[in-house]
Tab-separated table of C-alpha atoms and ligand atoms in Angstrom:
chain	number	residue	atom	x	y	z
A	16	MET	CA	64.965	49.259	45.513
A	17	SER	CA	65.948	51.697	42.803
A	18	THR	CA	68.275	54.593	43.493
A	19	ALA	CA	65.809	56.939	41.819
A	20	SER	CA	63.009	55.972	44.201
A	21	GLN	CA	65.287	56.224	47.245
A	22	LYS	CA	65.698	59.877	46.421
A	23	ARG	CA	61.969	60.507	46.167
A	24	GLN	CA	60.485	62.269	49.171
A	25	PRO	CA	56.968	61.911	50.665
A	26	ALA	CA	56.007	65.139	48.881
A	27	ASP	CA	56.678	63.396	45.541
A	28	TRP	CA	54.548	60.333	46.288
A	29	ARG	CA	51.229	62.152	46.026
A	30	ALA	CA	51.730	62.885	42.326
A	31	ASP	CA	51.599	59.116	41.677
A	32	PHE	CA	47.846	59.144	42.440
A	33	PRO	CA	45.904	60.752	39.561
A	34	ILE	CA	42.583	60.934	41.443
A	35	LEU	CA	44.079	63.314	44.008
A	36	LYS	CA	44.467	65.997	41.345
A	37	GLN	CA	40.691	66.487	41.320
A	38	GLU	CA	38.883	69.266	43.125
A	39	ILE	CA	35.756	68.627	45.210
A	40	ASN	CA	33.272	71.452	45.694
A	41	GLY	CA	35.848	73.815	44.244
A	42	ARG	CA	38.450	72.788	46.856
A	43	LYS	CA	41.591	70.706	46.630
A	44	LEU	CA	40.616	67.177	47.669
A	45	ALA	CA	41.771	66.203	51.156
A	46	TYR	CA	41.201	62.451	51.046
A	47	LEU	CA	41.247	61.248	54.646
A	48	ASP	CA	39.472	57.915	54.269
A	49	SER	CA	42.330	55.575	53.395
A	50	ALA	CA	41.407	53.198	56.227
A	51	ALA	CA	38.203	52.440	54.309
A	52	SER	CA	40.012	52.101	50.993
A	53	ALA	CA	43.231	53.553	49.636
A	54	GLN	CA	43.531	55.422	46.350
A	55	LYS	CA	45.473	53.782	43.526
A	56	PRO	CA	48.779	54.904	42.039
A	57	GLN	CA	49.107	55.105	38.260
A	58	VAL	CA	51.353	52.011	38.185
A	59	VAL	CA	48.524	49.897	39.640
A	60	LEU	CA	46.004	51.266	37.124
A	61	ASP	CA	48.525	50.556	34.351
A	62	ALA	CA	49.128	47.032	35.625
A	63	MET	CA	45.403	46.243	35.393
A	64	THR	CA	45.153	47.702	31.899
A	65	HIS	CA	48.275	45.835	30.809
A	66	ALA	CA	46.941	42.514	32.143
A	67	MET	CA	43.668	42.997	30.248
A	68	ASN	CA	44.983	44.720	27.118
A	69	ASP	CA	48.150	42.842	26.374
A	70	HIS	CA	47.993	39.247	27.613
A	71	TYR	CA	44.499	38.568	28.977
A	72	ALA	CA	43.524	34.885	29.274
A	73	ASN	CA	42.295	32.607	32.038
A	74	ILE	CA	45.044	31.124	34.180
A	75	HIS	CA	46.351	27.642	35.038
A	76	ARG	CA	44.516	25.705	32.332
A	77	GLY	CA	45.590	27.079	28.958
A	78	LEU	CA	48.682	25.866	27.149
A	79	TYR	CA	48.747	28.862	24.809
A	80	HIS	CA	50.965	31.910	25.169
A	81	PHE	CA	48.616	34.402	26.869
A	82	SER	CA	47.381	31.885	29.404
A	83	GLN	CA	50.937	30.940	30.333
A	84	GLN	CA	51.960	34.591	30.544
A	85	THR	CA	49.007	35.494	32.776
A	86	THR	CA	49.554	32.408	34.949
A	87	THR	CA	53.179	33.399	35.445
A	88	ALA	CA	52.189	36.959	36.383
A	89	PHE	CA	49.557	35.661	38.847
A	90	GLU	CA	51.971	33.262	40.538
A	91	ARG	CA	54.643	35.964	40.600
A	92	ALA	CA	52.185	38.154	42.513
A	93	ARG	CA	51.798	35.344	45.057
A	94	ALA	CA	55.586	35.253	45.481
A	95	LYS	CA	55.679	39.045	45.951
A	96	LEU	CA	53.039	38.823	48.674
A	97	ALA	CA	54.959	36.030	50.397
A	98	ALA	CA	58.111	38.166	50.427
A	99	PHE	CA	56.127	41.241	51.555
A	100	ILE	CA	55.135	39.599	54.853
A	101	ASN	CA	58.155	37.277	55.108
A	102	ALA	CA	56.105	34.094	54.699
A	103	ASP	CA	57.947	30.806	54.475
A	104	GLY	CA	57.297	30.481	50.733
A	105	GLU	CA	54.470	31.320	48.348
A	106	ARG	CA	52.562	28.131	49.112
A	107	GLU	CA	51.541	29.837	52.382
A	108	ILE	CA	49.680	32.571	50.473
A	109	VAL	CA	46.007	31.950	49.661
A	110	PHE	CA	44.288	34.500	47.439
A	111	THR	CA	40.819	35.372	48.695
A	112	ARG	CA	38.288	38.046	47.725
A	113	ASN	CA	39.217	40.228	50.701
A	114	ALA	CA	40.082	40.021	54.402
A	115	THR	CA	36.493	39.119	55.225
A	116	GLU	CA	36.687	36.022	53.048
A	117	ALA	CA	40.062	35.100	54.563
A	118	ILE	CA	38.566	35.094	58.080
A	119	ASN	CA	35.526	33.175	56.873
A	120	LEU	CA	37.874	30.630	55.302
A	121	VAL	CA	39.592	30.027	58.647
A	122	ALA	CA	36.212	29.856	60.392
A	123	GLN	CA	34.634	27.471	57.917
A	124	SER	CA	37.667	25.267	57.328
A	125	TRP	CA	40.079	25.288	60.291
A	126	ALA	CA	37.569	26.128	63.041
A	127	ARG	CA	34.828	23.790	61.852
A	128	GLN	CA	37.387	20.980	61.918
A	129	ASN	CA	39.042	21.921	65.217
A	130	LEU	CA	36.516	23.580	67.540
A	131	GLU	CA	33.880	21.824	69.573
A	132	LYS	CA	31.253	22.521	72.195
A	133	GLY	CA	32.843	23.784	75.417
A	134	ASP	CA	35.877	25.343	73.686
A	135	GLU	CA	36.652	29.025	74.053
A	136	VAL	CA	37.551	31.590	71.423
A	137	ILE	CA	39.101	34.929	72.409
A	138	LEU	CA	38.509	38.047	70.321
A	139	SER	CA	38.911	41.646	71.442
A	140	GLU	CA	36.395	44.399	72.033
A	141	MET	CA	37.911	46.384	69.155
A	142	GLU	CA	37.329	43.841	66.353
A	143	HIS	CA	35.945	44.831	62.980
A	144	HIS	CA	32.704	42.987	62.173
A	145	ALA	CA	34.744	40.879	59.727
A	146	ASN	CA	36.470	39.285	62.725
A	147	PHE	CA	33.321	39.108	64.772
A	148	VAL	CA	30.392	37.923	62.693
A	149	PRO	CA	32.016	34.737	61.249
A	150	TRP	CA	32.753	33.529	64.801
A	151	HIS	CA	29.235	34.314	65.979
A	152	MET	CA	27.733	32.434	63.067
A	153	LEU	CA	29.853	29.387	63.883
A	154	GLN	CA	29.358	29.686	67.627
A	155	ASN	CA	25.632	29.167	67.169
A	156	GLU	CA	26.306	25.943	65.295
A	157	ILE	CA	29.197	24.476	67.314
A	158	GLY	CA	28.466	25.818	70.778
A	159	PHE	CA	31.846	27.292	71.759
A	160	THR	CA	32.096	30.375	73.965
A	161	ILE	CA	33.454	33.731	72.782
A	162	LYS	CA	35.310	36.011	75.199
A	163	TYR	CA	36.604	39.507	74.558
A	164	ILE	CA	39.848	41.175	75.620
A	165	PRO	CA	38.761	44.496	77.135
A	166	VAL	CA	39.918	47.840	75.767
A	167	HIS	CA	41.350	50.436	78.179
A	168	ASP	CA	40.069	54.027	78.097
A	169	ASP	CA	43.100	55.043	76.015
A	170	GLY	CA	42.163	52.514	73.323
A	171	THR	CA	44.822	49.910	74.130
A	172	LEU	CA	44.165	46.257	74.892
A	173	ASP	CA	44.157	45.103	78.501
A	174	MET	CA	46.961	42.547	78.246
A	175	ASP	CA	46.740	41.605	81.940
A	176	ARG	CA	43.112	40.653	81.489
A	177	PHE	CA	44.065	38.750	78.354
A	178	ARG	CA	46.606	36.715	80.331
A	179	SER	CA	44.019	35.868	82.967
A	180	MET	CA	41.440	34.854	80.340
A	181	LEU	CA	43.551	31.959	79.001
A	182	ARG	CA	42.250	28.556	80.027
A	183	PRO	CA	42.799	24.981	78.878
A	184	GLU	CA	39.519	25.356	76.931
A	185	THR	CA	40.916	28.281	74.906
A	186	LYS	CA	41.559	27.038	71.371
A	187	LEU	CA	41.685	30.143	69.221
A	188	ILE	CA	42.641	33.781	69.601
A	189	SER	CA	41.713	36.092	66.748
A	190	VAL	CA	42.690	39.727	67.172
A	191	VAL	CA	43.151	42.801	65.024
A	192	HIS	CA	46.705	44.084	64.503
A	193	VAL	CA	45.730	47.748	64.008
A	194	SER	CA	42.252	48.921	64.968
A	195	ASN	CA	40.443	50.557	62.055
A	196	ALA	CA	38.259	52.533	64.478
A	197	LEU	CA	40.957	53.788	66.892
A	198	GLY	CA	44.271	53.426	65.080
A	199	THR	CA	45.781	51.519	68.027
A	200	LYS	CA	48.584	49.196	67.045
A	201	ASN	CA	48.287	46.063	69.157
A	202	ASP	CA	51.413	44.221	70.246
A	203	VAL	CA	50.388	41.038	68.461
A	204	LYS	CA	53.831	39.482	68.839
A	205	THR	CA	53.652	39.654	72.648
A	206	LEU	CA	50.017	38.542	72.552
A	207	THR	CA	50.970	35.520	70.433
A	208	HIS	CA	53.858	34.664	72.739
A	209	ILE	CA	51.641	34.849	75.828
A	210	ALA	CA	49.148	32.526	74.141
A	211	LYS	CA	51.748	30.038	72.936
A	212	ASP	CA	53.570	30.054	76.294
A	213	PHE	CA	50.302	29.109	77.940
A	214	TYR	CA	49.665	26.313	75.481
A	215	PRO	CA	51.915	25.812	72.416
A	216	GLU	CA	49.111	24.367	70.271
A	217	MET	CA	46.951	27.450	70.748
A	218	THR	CA	45.957	28.832	67.349
A	219	VAL	CA	46.374	32.565	66.808
A	220	MET	CA	44.903	34.528	63.934
A	221	ILE	CA	45.729	38.176	63.280
A	222	ASP	CA	43.578	40.504	61.193
A	223	GLY	CA	46.208	42.670	59.530
A	224	SER	CA	43.841	44.614	57.251
A	225	GLN	CA	44.993	47.983	58.579
A	226	ALA	CA	48.495	47.019	59.689
A	227	ALA	CA	49.910	45.731	56.401
A	228	VAL	CA	49.605	49.164	54.818
A	229	HIS	CA	51.191	51.224	57.595
A	230	GLY	CA	54.482	49.405	58.112
A	231	ALA	CA	56.492	46.242	57.555
A	232	VAL	CA	54.850	42.984	58.657
A	233	ASP	CA	56.889	39.868	59.404
A	234	VAL	CA	54.584	36.924	60.024
A	235	GLN	CA	57.422	34.646	61.117
A	236	ASP	CA	58.544	37.186	63.681
A	237	ILE	CA	54.999	37.622	65.033
A	238	GLY	CA	54.736	33.842	65.360
A	239	ALA	CA	50.956	33.549	64.826
A	240	ASP	CA	49.285	30.864	62.695
A	241	PHE	CA	47.106	32.926	60.354
A	242	TYR	CA	47.362	36.520	59.151
A	243	CYS	CA	45.071	38.218	56.666
A	244	PHE	CA	44.703	41.491	54.816
A	245	THR	CA	42.816	43.036	51.952
A	246	GLY	CA	44.177	44.363	48.654
A	247	HIS	CA	42.162	47.561	48.270
A	248	LYS	CA	43.615	49.107	51.429
A	249	LEU	CA	47.144	48.373	50.138
A	250	TYR	CA	46.812	50.691	47.120
A	251	GLY	CA	45.710	47.651	45.107
A	252	PRO	CA	42.390	46.799	43.463
A	253	THR	CA	39.207	45.593	45.105
A	254	GLY	CA	38.229	41.925	44.866
A	255	VAL	CA	41.481	40.431	46.104
A	256	GLY	CA	42.767	39.697	49.593
A	257	VAL	CA	45.239	37.385	51.241
A	258	LEU	CA	45.174	34.697	53.863
A	259	TRP	CA	48.600	33.694	55.108
A	260	GLY	CA	48.694	30.438	57.033
A	261	ARG	CA	51.473	28.248	58.409
A	262	TYR	CA	51.776	25.537	55.826
A	263	ASP	CA	51.464	22.629	58.242
A	264	LEU	CA	48.042	24.028	59.224
A	265	LEU	CA	46.887	24.860	55.685
A	266	ASP	CA	47.943	21.388	54.611
A	267	GLN	CA	45.608	19.783	57.171
A	268	MET	CA	42.599	21.980	56.446
A	269	PRO	CA	39.707	20.851	54.257
A	270	PRO	CA	38.518	23.055	51.384
A	271	TYR	CA	35.458	25.121	52.201
A	272	GLN	CA	34.374	25.930	48.662
A	273	GLY	CA	34.374	23.418	45.829
A	274	GLY	CA	34.727	23.911	42.093
A	275	GLY	CA	37.231	24.132	39.298
A	276	ASP	CA	40.972	24.677	39.723
A	277	MET	CA	41.113	23.300	43.272
A	278	ILE	CA	40.746	19.618	42.389
A	279	GLU	CA	43.246	16.893	41.574
A	280	THR	CA	40.675	14.507	40.060
A	281	VAL	CA	36.891	14.403	39.762
A	282	ALA	CA	35.015	11.155	39.096
A	283	PHE	CA	31.363	10.143	39.460
A	284	ASP	CA	32.159	8.446	42.739
A	285	GLY	CA	34.585	10.882	44.332
A	286	VAL	CA	36.776	13.948	44.249
A	287	SER	CA	40.350	14.588	45.347
A	288	PHE	CA	41.800	18.016	46.038
A	289	LYS	CA	45.010	19.823	45.207
A	290	PRO	CA	47.308	20.730	48.074
A	291	ALA	CA	47.097	24.213	49.632
A	292	PRO	CA	46.928	26.969	48.535
A	293	ALA	CA	45.136	25.806	45.326
A	294	ARG	CA	42.687	23.790	47.443
A	295	PHE	CA	41.302	27.063	48.813
A	296	GLU	CA	41.045	28.908	45.508
A	297	ALA	CA	37.963	27.384	43.870
A	298	GLY	CA	36.925	28.816	40.512
A	299	THR	CA	38.520	31.569	38.474
A	300	PRO	CA	40.301	33.880	40.909
A	301	ALA	CA	40.545	37.664	40.544
A	302	PHE	CA	43.812	37.223	38.672
A	303	VAL	CA	43.916	40.673	37.043
A	304	GLU	CA	43.455	42.188	40.492
A	305	ALA	CA	46.018	39.855	42.083
A	306	ILE	CA	48.581	40.818	39.438
A	307	ALA	CA	47.897	44.507	40.080
A	308	LEU	CA	48.133	43.913	43.836
A	309	GLY	CA	51.604	42.520	43.141
A	310	THR	CA	52.399	45.838	41.424
A	311	ALA	CA	51.069	47.739	44.464
A	312	ILE	CA	53.426	45.673	46.634
A	313	ASP	CA	56.327	46.583	44.322
A	314	TYR	CA	55.298	50.231	44.550
A	315	MET	CA	55.225	50.258	48.360
A	316	THR	CA	58.387	48.188	48.692
A	317	ASP	CA	60.165	50.521	46.308
A	318	ILE	CA	59.247	53.517	48.472
A	319	GLY	CA	60.125	51.463	51.561
A	320	MET	CA	57.661	50.398	54.238
A	321	GLU	CA	59.851	52.073	56.861
A	322	ASN	CA	59.629	55.367	54.930
A	323	ILE	CA	55.845	55.056	54.665
A	324	ALA	CA	55.605	54.347	58.413
A	325	ALA	CA	57.890	57.292	59.252
A	326	HIS	CA	55.871	59.652	57.044
A	327	GLU	CA	52.604	58.599	58.683
A	328	GLN	CA	54.080	58.936	62.163
A	329	ALA	CA	55.286	62.465	61.329
A	330	LEU	CA	51.773	63.337	60.128
A	331	LEU	CA	50.272	61.849	63.277
A	332	ALA	CA	52.621	63.982	65.403
A	333	TYR	CA	51.554	67.043	63.382
A	334	ALA	CA	47.836	66.289	63.438
A	335	THR	CA	47.211	64.968	66.971
A	336	PRO	CA	47.798	68.190	68.974
A	337	LYS	CA	45.890	70.228	66.373
A	338	ILE	CA	42.923	67.863	66.509
A	339	LYS	CA	42.953	67.754	70.311
A	340	ALA	CA	42.913	71.558	70.405
A	341	VAL	CA	39.578	71.697	68.535
A	342	ASP	CA	36.871	72.955	70.863
A	343	GLY	CA	34.691	70.204	72.357
A	344	LEU	CA	36.577	67.360	70.648
A	345	ILE	CA	37.064	63.951	72.268
A	346	LEU	CA	39.800	61.836	70.700
A	347	HIS	CA	39.071	58.116	70.995
A	348	GLY	CA	42.167	55.951	71.198
A	349	ASP	CA	44.505	58.582	72.600
A	350	ASN	CA	47.696	56.566	73.051
A	351	ASN	CA	51.286	56.506	71.836
A	352	ASN	CA	51.226	53.343	69.788
A	353	LYS	CA	49.109	54.259	66.806
A	354	CYS	CA	48.966	54.285	63.045
A	355	GLY	CA	47.626	57.196	61.005
A	356	ILE	CA	44.014	57.046	62.155
A	357	LEU	CA	42.278	59.717	64.252
A	358	SER	CA	38.816	58.918	65.540
A	359	PHE	CA	36.835	61.569	67.389
A	360	THR	CA	33.488	62.928	68.476
A	361	LEU	CA	32.434	66.532	69.134
A	362	ASP	CA	30.157	67.767	71.876
A	363	TRP	CA	28.569	70.267	69.470
A	364	GLY	CA	27.701	68.155	66.424
A	365	HIS	CA	26.831	64.649	65.291
A	366	PRO	CA	29.501	62.917	63.139
A	367	SER	CA	27.123	62.703	60.131
A	368	ASP	CA	26.341	66.442	60.167
A	369	VAL	CA	29.977	67.393	60.660
A	370	SER	CA	31.266	65.107	57.914
A	371	MET	CA	28.744	66.545	55.448
A	372	ILE	CA	30.062	70.031	56.172
A	373	LEU	CA	33.612	68.729	55.818
A	374	ASP	CA	32.682	67.380	52.392
A	375	GLN	CA	31.611	70.888	51.386
A	376	CYS	CA	35.167	71.914	52.309
A	377	GLY	CA	36.670	69.185	50.088
A	378	VAL	CA	37.560	67.000	53.092
A	379	ALA	CA	36.611	63.317	52.787
A	380	VAL	CA	36.341	61.595	56.180
A	381	ARG	CA	34.304	58.623	57.347
A	382	SER	CA	31.591	58.967	59.943
A	383	GLY	CA	29.760	56.030	61.470
A	384	HIS	CA	30.478	52.926	63.503
A	385	HIS	CA	33.290	51.790	61.169
A	386	CYS	CA	31.970	48.211	61.300
A	387	CYS	CA	32.818	48.183	65.022
A	388	MET	CA	29.401	48.427	66.675
A	389	PRO	CA	30.504	46.539	69.820
A	390	LEU	CA	33.436	48.952	70.285
A	391	MET	CA	31.127	51.951	69.783
A	392	SER	CA	28.951	50.660	72.623
A	393	ILE	CA	32.048	50.538	74.876
A	394	LEU	CA	32.940	54.110	73.865
A	395	GLY	CA	29.352	55.129	74.600
A	396	VAL	CA	28.751	56.621	71.155
A	397	ASP	CA	26.852	55.524	68.058
A	398	ALA	CA	29.446	56.916	65.672
A	399	THR	CA	32.757	58.731	65.412
A	400	ILE	CA	34.411	60.793	62.705
A	401	ARG	CA	37.502	59.047	61.414
A	402	ALA	CA	40.305	60.766	59.542
A	403	SER	CA	42.788	58.237	58.214
A	404	PHE	CA	46.049	58.720	56.342
A	405	GLY	CA	47.688	57.118	53.365
A	406	LEU	CA	51.188	57.572	52.020
A	407	TYR	CA	49.889	60.487	49.878
A	408	THR	CA	48.441	62.402	52.853
A	409	ASN	CA	50.163	65.687	53.641
A	410	THR	CA	49.932	68.531	56.169
A	411	ASP	CA	47.655	70.511	53.796
A	412	ASP	CA	45.080	67.721	54.226
A	413	ILE	CA	45.334	68.005	57.994
A	414	ASP	CA	45.071	71.810	57.849
A	415	ALA	CA	41.985	71.493	55.622
A	416	LEU	CA	40.432	69.127	58.188
A	417	ILE	CA	41.095	71.519	61.068
A	418	ALA	CA	39.741	74.491	59.079
A	419	GLY	CA	36.674	72.426	58.099
A	420	LEU	CA	36.018	71.523	61.731
A	421	LYS	CA	36.170	75.206	62.703
A	422	LYS	CA	33.659	75.997	59.971
A	423	ALA	CA	31.402	73.159	61.157
A	424	LYS	CA	31.586	74.497	64.716
A	425	ASP	CA	30.543	77.962	63.474
A	426	LEU	CA	27.545	76.444	61.715
A	427	LEU	CA	26.488	73.868	64.303
A	428	GLY	CA	28.045	74.859	67.621
B	6	PLP	C1	40.478	45.852	60.681
B	6	PLP	C2	39.679	45.419	59.486
B	6	PLP	N1	39.412	44.119	59.321
B	6	PLP	C3	38.726	43.671	58.272
B	6	PLP	C4	38.241	44.541	57.319
B	6	PLP	C5	37.463	44.001	56.181
B	6	PLP	O1	38.064	44.277	54.947
B	6	PLP	P1	37.295	43.827	53.630
B	6	PLP	O2	35.961	44.529	53.678
B	6	PLP	O3	38.145	44.315	52.521
B	6	PLP	O4	37.156	42.373	53.697
B	6	PLP	C6	38.471	45.910	57.464
B	6	PLP	C7	37.913	46.878	56.514
B	6	PLP	O5	37.605	48.002	56.847
B	6	PLP	C8	39.231	46.354	58.570
B	6	PLP	O6	39.502	47.645	58.743
């Protein structure tokens, strides 16, 4: 970490994001939709331009200068990602298109090989559709049962119920680390320990799509078997995500997509595959995006994940009482173990109407089911408004949100 960056304060970070200098509807932009996708710092935009302008060539196969240079940059990005989550080496990092593809990879490769009729899979009621639909699709084919860890009224997981749900038939637990719809940070380390104490061979997958951006993640400390996240929420580009897997598991798993770059040999009468992670990266990967994701990791690491987490917690402490004081507002996921996500409904206006008025005030929030339709049914709503923070969020953004809500109440209430 450079001395210069250590001295930089949260107030300085925002200037790194050129898009935030724009005005929307004549107002300073208050971008409060980072949980959907984070804005990009200039260094990430530069990294993509550099990779395409200065040494662009396809990776792994070319013996000429640019191909070697790009291959080195791509593999260096893999090493950065391994260090970022404290993986046991870069061979445990599989590049995917996004978190969704990472979960589908585990479903189509590991689960297809290891689950059978009569087995049980445990998810939670707060899963994103990305950690829901792949299991449902496979359930119909294989015939396993899916059970759900209930969510308490305060938006935390019912760990006692989880304990009592474990049975010899339970083979897989796949749970979100931080809920995108509530902001709740689940204690995935304890959850993993409970599962492995019950049955050491139990496989645990964690969807870290929201967690990896809000604080340091240590996959070895958590002790799960798979962990995934998505590049565009980490201030990186779209089109690239990561599956981390324990190497002994990855090594046993069959490829689920076939094509170039993942094979050892191809003959008319048979094919052999490279070891993991190459075995899971069929075809030309999003190498420009992966390289730029590596730069995003450098950027965050340079600021310090602990500093990012502290900044977001300070904002949460500033915003939560102000939000709760808004007339007729119900905060969903009102608990003390949260990341910078506030999800709420209002007894005087539908989330879609309110968020359109907020847009007129230059405030960008998300309204809808947040790809968590099952959770919405538990909350008894069809949608919430979600305001989510990034490292560039400041108290002006929060104030603009509160002022926008007051205006919406005047118009709709
Ligand atoms: C918790 C969670 N899991 C998975 C995803 C899916 O990410 P992607 O669409 O990039 O695959 C998201 C995206 O919103 C998410 O918030």
